[in-house]
Tab-separated table of C-alpha atoms and ligand atoms in Angstrom:
chain	number	residue	atom	x	y	z
A	1	MET	CA	96.283	97.746	106.875
A	2	SER	CA	93.892	100.403	105.623
A	3	ASN	CA	90.494	99.298	104.323
A	4	PHE	CA	90.978	99.904	100.637
A	5	PRO	CA	88.061	99.504	98.180
A	6	ILE	CA	89.880	96.768	96.239
A	7	LYS	CA	87.041	96.070	93.749
A	8	GLU	CA	87.065	99.701	92.660
A	9	PHE	CA	90.834	99.643	92.486
A	10	GLU	CA	90.796	96.607	90.226
A	11	ALA	CA	88.515	98.422	87.805
A	12	ALA	CA	90.643	101.589	87.671
A	13	ALA	CA	93.639	102.271	85.422
A	14	THR	CA	96.876	102.281	87.410
A	15	PRO	CA	98.807	104.128	88.703
A	16	PHE	CA	96.430	106.422	90.553
A	17	TYR	CA	96.189	108.331	93.796
A	18	PHE	CA	93.550	107.136	96.231
A	19	TYR	CA	92.281	109.750	98.680
A	20	ASP	CA	90.481	108.573	101.798
A	21	MET	CA	88.016	111.439	102.153
A	22	GLU	CA	86.757	110.111	105.448
A	23	LEU	CA	90.259	110.358	106.937
A	24	LEU	CA	90.638	113.840	105.446
A	25	ARG	CA	87.401	114.870	107.158
A	26	ARG	CA	88.573	113.460	110.506
A	27	THR	CA	91.915	115.215	110.098
A	28	LEU	CA	90.194	118.532	109.403
A	29	ASP	CA	87.969	118.017	112.456
A	30	ALA	CA	91.071	117.396	114.570
A	31	VAL	CA	92.710	120.578	113.253
A	32	LYS	CA	89.624	122.627	114.070
A	33	ASP	CA	89.249	121.058	117.540
A	34	SER	CA	92.882	121.741	118.434
A	35	ALA	CA	93.027	125.279	116.989
A	36	HIS	CA	89.811	126.450	118.600
A	37	ASP	CA	91.219	129.783	119.852
A	38	ASP	CA	89.489	132.856	118.409
A	39	ASN	CA	92.804	134.363	117.329
A	40	PHE	CA	94.106	131.185	115.588
A	41	HIS	CA	93.543	131.037	111.817
A	42	VAL	CA	94.542	127.924	109.927
A	43	HIS	CA	95.411	128.211	106.266
A	44	TYR	CA	95.996	125.193	104.060
A	45	ALA	CA	99.284	125.269	102.116
A	46	ILE	CA	97.797	124.281	98.759
A	47	LYS	CA	101.247	123.451	97.360
A	48	ALA	CA	100.967	120.135	99.221
A	49	ASN	CA	98.044	118.956	97.112
A	50	ALA	CA	95.777	120.906	94.777
A	51	ASN	CA	93.560	118.018	93.664
A	52	PRO	CA	90.138	119.680	93.118
A	53	LEU	CA	88.244	117.114	95.236
A	54	VAL	CA	90.707	117.433	98.098
A	55	ILE	CA	90.811	121.232	98.157
A	56	LYS	CA	87.031	121.512	97.871
A	57	LYS	CA	86.715	119.493	101.073
A	58	ILE	CA	89.287	121.705	102.789
A	59	SER	CA	87.594	124.922	101.699
A	60	GLU	CA	84.250	123.541	102.910
A	61	ALA	CA	85.839	123.017	106.324
A	62	GLY	CA	86.332	126.786	106.487
A	63	LEU	CA	90.135	126.955	106.354
A	64	GLY	CA	91.992	129.758	104.620
A	65	VAL	CA	94.645	129.011	102.016
A	66	ASP	CA	98.311	129.774	101.444
A	67	CYS	CA	99.234	130.107	97.748
A	68	VAL	CA	102.568	130.557	95.993
A	69	SER	CA	101.524	131.206	92.397
A	70	GLU	CA	98.713	132.639	90.324
A	71	GLY	CA	97.798	129.083	89.384
A	72	GLU	CA	97.346	128.187	93.040
A	73	ILE	CA	95.241	131.318	93.651
A	74	ARG	CA	93.040	130.356	90.691
A	75	ALA	CA	92.690	126.777	91.953
A	76	ALA	CA	91.843	128.051	95.446
A	77	LEU	CA	89.185	130.479	94.208
A	78	LYS	CA	87.693	127.742	92.035
A	79	ALA	CA	87.510	125.411	95.042
A	80	GLY	CA	85.542	128.017	96.955
A	81	PHE	CA	88.155	129.612	99.229
A	82	PRO	CA	87.172	133.267	99.636
A	83	ALA	CA	89.776	135.794	98.411
A	84	SER	CA	89.685	137.319	101.885
A	85	LYS	CA	91.307	134.129	103.225
A	86	ILE	CA	94.066	133.827	100.598
A	87	VAL	CA	97.637	134.697	101.480
A	88	PHE	CA	100.157	134.868	98.656
A	89	ALA	CA	103.734	133.846	99.448
A	90	GLY	CA	106.782	133.026	97.327
A	91	VAL	CA	110.295	134.322	96.901
A	92	GLY	CA	109.892	135.223	93.220
A	93	LYS	CA	106.362	136.456	92.539
A	94	GLY	CA	105.882	137.527	88.911
A	95	ASP	CA	104.434	140.907	87.882
A	96	SER	CA	101.338	139.331	86.335
A	97	GLU	CA	100.849	137.207	89.456
A	98	ILE	CA	100.939	140.276	91.717
A	99	ASP	CA	98.548	141.992	89.317
A	100	TYR	CA	96.114	139.073	89.540
A	101	ALA	CA	96.326	138.952	93.341
A	102	LEU	CA	95.713	142.710	93.631
A	103	ASP	CA	92.721	142.504	91.285
A	104	ASN	CA	91.257	139.753	93.456
A	105	ASP	CA	91.774	141.638	96.749
A	106	ILE	CA	93.478	138.755	98.504
A	107	GLU	CA	93.993	138.881	102.265
A	108	CYS	CA	97.745	139.435	102.363
A	109	PHE	CA	101.043	139.260	100.487
A	110	ASN	CA	103.810	137.452	102.350
A	111	VAL	CA	106.751	139.413	101.030
A	112	GLU	CA	110.332	138.177	100.920
A	113	SER	CA	112.469	141.162	99.842
A	114	ILE	CA	112.611	144.938	99.521
A	115	PRO	CA	112.559	144.887	95.673
A	116	GLU	CA	109.329	142.891	95.938
A	117	LEU	CA	107.851	145.495	98.314
A	118	GLN	CA	108.804	148.204	95.834
A	119	LEU	CA	107.061	146.403	92.990
A	120	ILE	CA	103.858	145.769	94.967
A	121	GLN	CA	103.826	149.446	96.058
A	122	GLU	CA	104.144	150.591	92.418
A	123	MET	CA	101.505	148.197	91.111
A	124	ALA	CA	99.043	148.872	93.944
A	125	ALA	CA	99.453	152.644	93.428
A	126	VAL	CA	98.460	152.314	89.773
A	127	LYS	CA	95.292	150.495	90.858
A	128	CYS	CA	94.659	152.911	93.767
A	129	LYS	CA	94.665	149.948	96.134
A	130	VAL	CA	96.330	149.268	99.451
A	131	ALA	CA	97.930	145.832	99.741
A	132	ASN	CA	98.201	144.067	103.104
A	133	ILE	CA	101.769	142.970	103.730
A	134	ALA	CA	103.386	140.450	106.044
A	135	ILE	CA	107.173	140.467	105.833
A	136	ARG	CA	108.685	137.009	105.774
A	137	VAL	CA	111.509	136.893	108.225
A	138	ASN	CA	114.241	134.341	108.056
A	139	PRO	CA	114.519	133.427	111.743
A	140	ASP	CA	117.748	131.412	111.409
A	141	ILE	CA	116.418	128.317	113.170
A	142	ASP	CA	117.541	124.801	112.333
A	143	ALA	CA	114.442	122.637	111.879
A	144	HIS	CA	116.585	119.465	111.782
A	145	THR	CA	114.833	118.128	108.730
A	146	HIS	CA	116.089	117.152	105.245
A	147	HIS	CA	118.353	119.932	103.890
A	148	TYR	CA	116.127	120.378	100.819
A	149	ILE	CA	113.118	121.210	103.013
A	150	THR	CA	114.703	123.294	105.729
A	151	THR	CA	113.959	126.921	104.999
A	152	GLY	CA	114.643	129.033	108.074
A	153	LEU	CA	118.441	128.965	108.136
A	154	GLU	CA	120.391	132.144	107.419
A	155	GLU	CA	121.871	130.791	104.213
A	156	ASN	CA	118.488	129.866	102.684
A	157	LYS	CA	117.057	132.021	99.896
A	158	PHE	CA	113.845	132.586	101.833
A	159	GLY	CA	112.696	135.679	103.687
A	160	VAL	CA	114.373	138.845	104.847
A	161	ALA	CA	117.419	138.347	107.100
A	162	LEU	CA	116.859	139.476	110.695
A	163	ASP	CA	119.425	142.273	110.264
A	164	MET	CA	117.568	143.683	107.263
A	165	LEU	CA	114.074	143.553	108.732
A	166	ARG	CA	114.192	147.136	109.980
A	167	SER	CA	114.674	148.541	106.450
A	168	ALA	CA	111.809	146.404	105.117
A	169	VAL	CA	109.508	147.563	107.942
A	170	ASP	CA	110.474	151.211	107.343
A	171	TYR	CA	109.863	150.838	103.632
A	172	CYS	CA	106.334	149.540	104.311
A	173	LEU	CA	105.570	152.288	106.804
A	174	LYS	CA	106.469	155.035	104.374
A	175	SER	CA	104.648	153.463	101.397
A	176	PRO	CA	101.085	154.756	100.991
A	177	ASN	CA	99.861	151.683	99.120
A	178	LEU	CA	101.235	149.099	101.546
A	179	ARG	CA	99.676	148.260	104.910
A	180	LEU	CA	102.075	146.357	107.147
A	181	VAL	CA	99.936	143.827	109.017
A	182	GLY	CA	102.519	141.477	110.371
A	183	LEU	CA	105.405	139.089	110.119
A	184	HIS	CA	105.606	135.725	108.400
A	185	PHE	CA	107.845	132.784	109.264
A	186	HIS	CA	108.343	129.242	108.030
A	187	ILE	CA	111.221	127.167	109.313
A	188	GLY	CA	110.909	123.981	107.300
A	189	SER	CA	108.784	120.944	106.649
A	190	GLN	CA	108.310	117.424	108.085
A	191	ILE	CA	109.241	118.600	111.579
A	192	THR	CA	108.340	115.863	114.044
A	193	VAL	CA	109.547	117.348	117.333
A	194	MET	CA	108.166	120.470	118.971
A	195	GLU	CA	111.489	122.076	119.947
A	196	PRO	CA	112.059	124.074	116.710
A	197	PHE	CA	108.533	125.510	116.998
A	198	LYS	CA	109.286	126.595	120.593
A	199	LEU	CA	112.472	128.284	119.405
A	200	LEU	CA	110.445	130.005	116.720
A	201	CYS	CA	108.041	131.361	119.367
A	202	GLU	CA	110.981	132.759	121.350
A	203	ARG	CA	112.386	134.428	118.255
A	204	ILE	CA	108.961	135.923	117.491
A	205	ASN	CA	108.508	137.200	121.069
A	206	GLY	CA	111.892	138.927	120.830
A	207	LEU	CA	110.954	140.625	117.570
A	208	ILE	CA	107.567	141.728	118.854
A	209	ASP	CA	109.259	143.326	121.892
A	210	THR	CA	111.958	145.031	119.839
A	211	TYR	CA	109.482	146.545	117.435
A	212	LYS	CA	107.041	147.540	120.167
A	213	LYS	CA	109.808	149.686	121.620
A	214	LEU	CA	110.175	151.292	118.198
A	215	GLY	CA	106.448	151.996	118.083
A	216	VAL	CA	105.598	149.257	115.554
A	217	GLU	CA	102.903	146.735	116.451
A	218	PHE	CA	102.179	143.664	114.367
A	219	GLN	CA	98.509	142.726	114.045
A	220	SER	CA	99.208	139.268	112.745
A	221	ILE	CA	101.918	136.676	113.130
A	222	ASN	CA	102.077	133.933	110.529
A	223	VAL	CA	104.094	130.993	111.835
A	224	GLY	CA	104.058	129.000	108.572
A	225	GLY	CA	103.659	125.243	108.411
A	226	GLY	CA	105.974	122.332	108.923
A	227	LEU	CA	104.259	119.844	111.216
A	228	GLY	CA	105.354	116.387	110.108
A	229	ILE	CA	103.515	113.086	109.718
A	230	ASP	CA	104.452	109.529	110.693
A	231	TYR	CA	105.625	108.022	107.419
A	232	GLU	CA	106.496	104.715	109.075
A	233	ASP	CA	103.119	104.123	110.744
A	234	PRO	CA	100.299	105.530	108.609
A	235	ASP	CA	97.659	103.277	110.187
A	236	GLY	CA	98.868	103.751	113.786
A	237	GLN	CA	99.226	107.536	113.439
A	238	PRO	CA	96.774	108.570	110.734
A	239	ILE	CA	96.195	111.984	112.320
A	240	PRO	CA	99.170	114.100	113.413
A	241	ASP	CA	99.418	115.434	116.949
A	242	PHE	CA	97.740	118.770	116.267
A	243	LYS	CA	96.995	119.199	119.972
A	244	SER	CA	100.661	119.395	120.975
A	245	TYR	CA	101.488	121.507	117.960
A	246	PHE	CA	98.934	124.254	118.602
A	247	GLU	CA	99.626	124.023	122.330
A	248	VAL	CA	103.235	125.081	121.680
A	249	PHE	CA	102.093	128.339	120.123
A	250	ARG	CA	99.310	128.852	122.685
A	251	ASN	CA	101.793	128.448	125.561
A	252	ASN	CA	104.886	130.076	124.134
A	253	LEU	CA	103.825	133.039	122.003
A	254	ARG	CA	103.455	136.198	124.070
A	255	LEU	CA	100.705	138.066	122.259
A	256	ASP	CA	98.366	140.814	123.270
A	257	SER	CA	94.637	140.224	123.092
A	258	THR	CA	94.228	141.688	119.596
A	259	GLN	CA	97.072	139.873	117.844
A	260	GLN	CA	96.147	137.090	115.405
A	261	VAL	CA	98.132	133.941	114.647
A	262	HIS	CA	98.099	132.361	111.199
A	263	PHE	CA	99.211	128.821	110.475
A	264	GLU	CA	99.998	127.353	107.052
A	265	LEU	CA	99.712	123.594	107.290
A	266	GLY	CA	100.176	121.445	104.231
A	267	ARG	CA	101.553	117.959	104.763
A	268	SER	CA	99.899	117.389	108.152
A	269	ILE	CA	96.444	117.960	106.644
A	270	VAL	CA	96.660	115.847	103.482
A	271	GLY	CA	99.672	113.552	103.888
A	272	GLN	CA	98.067	110.486	105.420
A	273	CYS	CA	94.817	110.476	103.416
A	274	GLY	CA	96.579	109.713	100.131
A	275	SER	CA	98.128	106.515	98.781
A	276	LEU	CA	99.651	105.874	95.392
A	277	ILE	CA	98.161	102.660	94.015
A	278	THR	CA	100.235	100.856	91.432
A	279	LYS	CA	100.193	97.483	89.684
A	280	VAL	CA	103.047	94.978	89.550
A	281	ARG	CA	104.277	94.584	85.982
A	282	TYR	CA	107.032	92.060	86.542
A	283	VAL	CA	108.813	90.251	89.307
A	284	LYS	CA	112.402	89.998	88.162
A	285	GLU	CA	115.132	87.859	89.659
A	286	GLY	CA	118.517	89.561	89.792
A	287	LEU	CA	121.756	87.841	90.766
A	288	LYS	CA	121.413	88.813	94.409
A	289	LYS	CA	118.054	90.560	94.619
A	290	LYS	CA	114.480	90.243	93.532
A	291	PHE	CA	112.840	93.265	92.007
A	292	VAL	CA	109.166	94.110	91.985
A	293	ILE	CA	108.722	96.369	88.973
A	294	VAL	CA	105.568	98.447	89.301
A	295	ASP	CA	103.804	100.723	86.840
A	296	ALA	CA	104.237	103.855	88.990
A	297	GLY	CA	107.539	105.642	88.909
A	298	MET	CA	109.331	108.691	90.204
A	299	THR	CA	107.187	110.675	87.780
A	300	ASP	CA	104.152	109.831	89.934
A	301	LEU	CA	105.824	110.170	93.342
A	302	ILE	CA	109.201	111.858	93.353
A	303	ARG	CA	109.771	112.038	97.124
A	304	PRO	CA	111.901	108.854	97.436
A	305	ALA	CA	114.132	109.903	94.516
A	306	LEU	CA	114.411	113.561	95.523
A	307	TYR	CA	114.605	113.432	99.310
A	308	GLN	CA	115.503	109.784	99.961
A	309	ALA	CA	112.078	109.613	101.610
A	310	HIS	CA	110.645	106.275	102.648
A	311	HIS	CA	106.944	105.519	102.293
A	312	VAL	CA	105.398	102.320	103.637
A	313	ILE	CA	104.824	99.866	100.771
A	314	GLN	CA	102.061	97.256	101.001
A	315	ASN	CA	100.874	94.521	98.688
A	316	ILE	CA	97.113	94.955	99.078
A	317	THR	CA	95.905	92.041	96.987
A	318	SER	CA	98.257	89.148	97.744
A	319	THR	CA	96.771	86.571	100.106
A	320	ASP	CA	100.021	84.658	100.420
A	321	ILE	CA	101.218	84.322	104.000
A	322	ALA	CA	104.803	83.606	102.958
A	323	THR	CA	106.991	86.677	102.549
A	324	GLU	CA	109.938	87.635	100.359
A	325	THR	CA	112.399	90.510	100.250
A	326	TYR	CA	112.221	92.772	97.211
A	327	ASP	CA	113.461	96.076	95.883
A	328	VAL	CA	110.359	97.882	94.651
A	329	VAL	CA	111.205	99.935	91.585
A	330	GLY	CA	109.475	101.880	88.834
A	331	PRO	CA	109.886	101.710	85.061
A	332	ILE	CA	111.714	105.041	84.565
A	333	CYS	CA	115.216	105.124	83.097
A	334	GLU	CA	116.909	106.420	86.264
A	335	SER	CA	118.511	104.414	89.059
A	336	SER	CA	116.860	106.713	91.598
A	337	ASP	CA	113.472	105.448	90.387
A	338	CYS	CA	113.192	103.186	93.388
A	339	PHE	CA	110.437	103.218	96.031
A	340	GLY	CA	111.982	100.828	98.512
A	341	VAL	CA	115.068	98.691	99.064
A	342	GLU	CA	114.774	95.282	100.743
A	343	GLU	CA	111.079	95.565	101.446
A	344	THR	CA	109.424	92.585	103.058
A	345	LEU	CA	106.199	91.821	101.223
A	346	PRO	CA	103.930	88.799	100.885
A	347	VAL	CA	105.054	86.744	97.906
A	348	THR	CA	104.268	89.095	95.051
A	349	LYS	CA	103.300	88.348	91.476
A	350	ARG	CA	102.463	90.149	88.260
A	351	GLY	CA	99.104	91.935	88.500
A	352	ASP	CA	99.151	92.461	92.290
A	353	LEU	CA	98.211	95.906	93.550
A	354	ILE	CA	100.710	97.805	95.685
A	355	ALA	CA	99.871	100.768	97.908
A	356	ILE	CA	102.567	103.354	98.577
A	357	ARG	CA	101.271	105.041	101.688
A	358	SER	CA	101.347	108.567	103.158
A	359	ALA	CA	101.508	110.043	99.670
A	360	GLY	CA	98.771	112.665	99.962
A	361	ALA	CA	101.223	115.548	100.364
A	362	TYR	CA	103.728	116.513	97.673
A	363	GLY	CA	102.766	113.416	95.691
A	364	GLU	CA	100.259	113.999	92.888
A	365	ILE	CA	101.093	117.714	92.731
A	366	MET	CA	104.783	117.023	92.032
A	367	ALA	CA	104.069	114.458	89.305
A	368	SER	CA	105.749	115.017	85.939
A	369	GLN	CA	105.517	113.631	82.435
A	370	TYR	CA	109.172	112.644	82.115
A	371	ASN	CA	109.520	109.767	79.633
A	372	CYS	CA	106.276	111.087	78.026
A	373	ARG	CA	104.277	109.287	80.671
A	374	ASN	CA	100.691	110.039	81.568
A	375	LEU	CA	99.953	111.792	84.837
A	376	PRO	CA	98.497	109.504	87.542
A	377	GLY	CA	94.723	109.258	87.914
A	378	CYS	CA	92.641	109.707	91.048
A	379	VAL	CA	90.063	107.616	92.956
A	380	THR	CA	88.271	108.620	96.163
A	381	ASN	CA	85.881	106.854	98.515
B	401	LLP	N1	104.393	127.799	104.300
B	401	LLP	C1	105.470	127.987	103.521
B	401	LLP	C2	106.004	129.337	103.344
B	401	LLP	C3	106.093	126.886	102.900
B	401	LLP	O1	107.158	127.074	102.153
B	401	LLP	C4	105.566	125.586	103.088
B	401	LLP	C5	106.157	124.420	102.462
B	401	LLP	C6	104.415	125.447	103.907
B	401	LLP	C7	103.868	126.578	104.500
B	401	LLP	C8	103.775	124.117	104.175
B	401	LLP	O2	104.622	123.276	104.852
B	401	LLP	P1	104.122	121.851	105.410
B	401	LLP	O3	103.084	122.125	106.483
B	401	LLP	O4	103.562	121.095	104.264
B	401	LLP	O5	105.352	121.248	105.949
B	401	LLP	N2	108.160	118.818	98.646
B	401	LLP	C9	108.695	118.657	99.985
B	401	LLP	C10	108.142	119.660	100.954
B	401	LLP	C11	108.364	121.100	100.536
B	401	LLP	C12	107.753	122.093	101.489
B	401	LLP	C13	107.785	123.456	100.885
B	401	LLP	N3	107.190	124.479	101.691
B	401	LLP	C14	108.404	117.224	100.439
B	401	LLP	O6	107.841	116.443	99.674
B	401	LLP	O7	108.779	116.819	101.546
């Protein structure tokens, strides 16, 4: 079990997110070691976690950042990411968001439709600016992940369909205030096998060849994010296998010496460094089950309720060696407010602290105030 600073935890108001900054640093080192190629550029997908302390550390490590809203661009700039390393993605960018991004001279817009290209052209023309554009292509690849987080299938709302790419490319080429720099892809999230990434490389190679024949060369290829983490073994696998991941692109993408590859990793960078720490309010005996009712709920960590995700649950203060089987649930008025069914824990009592592990990605950032609850706090080491 992780070495949690229990004394500090006991003094803090629960529930809160604990970020292990030392693990975050080691994870960032591993990313940089594995993506050492001159033409590899790693961006952090800030949607995974925009906690100011976390993103400051990531910007200090020299990564770029992938944003999907004006709010994320503002948070990124505040954390010290240079505008020249900000890419702006999203299927429904607002006019004022595009305006803000143009004013800040961000690196690139990842564009998802022709109407969006038209709007950026119009707005950039008014400002006498030229916007860098990567067209997001929907590569129609099944990432074999939860259907809510698979994004590269033909029926998803994301990107431009392969058949319509030509018109989007032509539109860029004839627009004086757009500079087409490349293509953008993202096939899904929490992908734990390398096969879908290999398929993606093949798809990209095919597109590069086709467009080369038409006289169009892409300077940059953005392959998105998606590398998964080991939710069942956070202590055994605290750092994802970045080596194999980057190796796939190194070995399978057929690029010329000037082409750049961009990555947008979210979960794999921050997932394992975060835990949701919550206090046991009651242990309740049902007819057939025992419930541990904690003070965190789906408002603090929605992943189990929304994606049927399982996070390892640990009682970090009980010293009892006997165990019991419990359903671990929150206090929200929804049956889906349940963190774990039939969890084996040391005998648990009111006041014990529970850690819900691997919660650094899509945890704190997706918290809500449903039931007029407070947002969770934050503690770091
Ligand atoms: N790039 C794009 C265009 C994306 O849409 C995403 C994630 C990423 C990069 C980063 O993907 P990652 O490396 O984190 O897999 N809330 C869900 C995950 C949603 C992912 C949305 N897009 C969850 O809790 O599992």
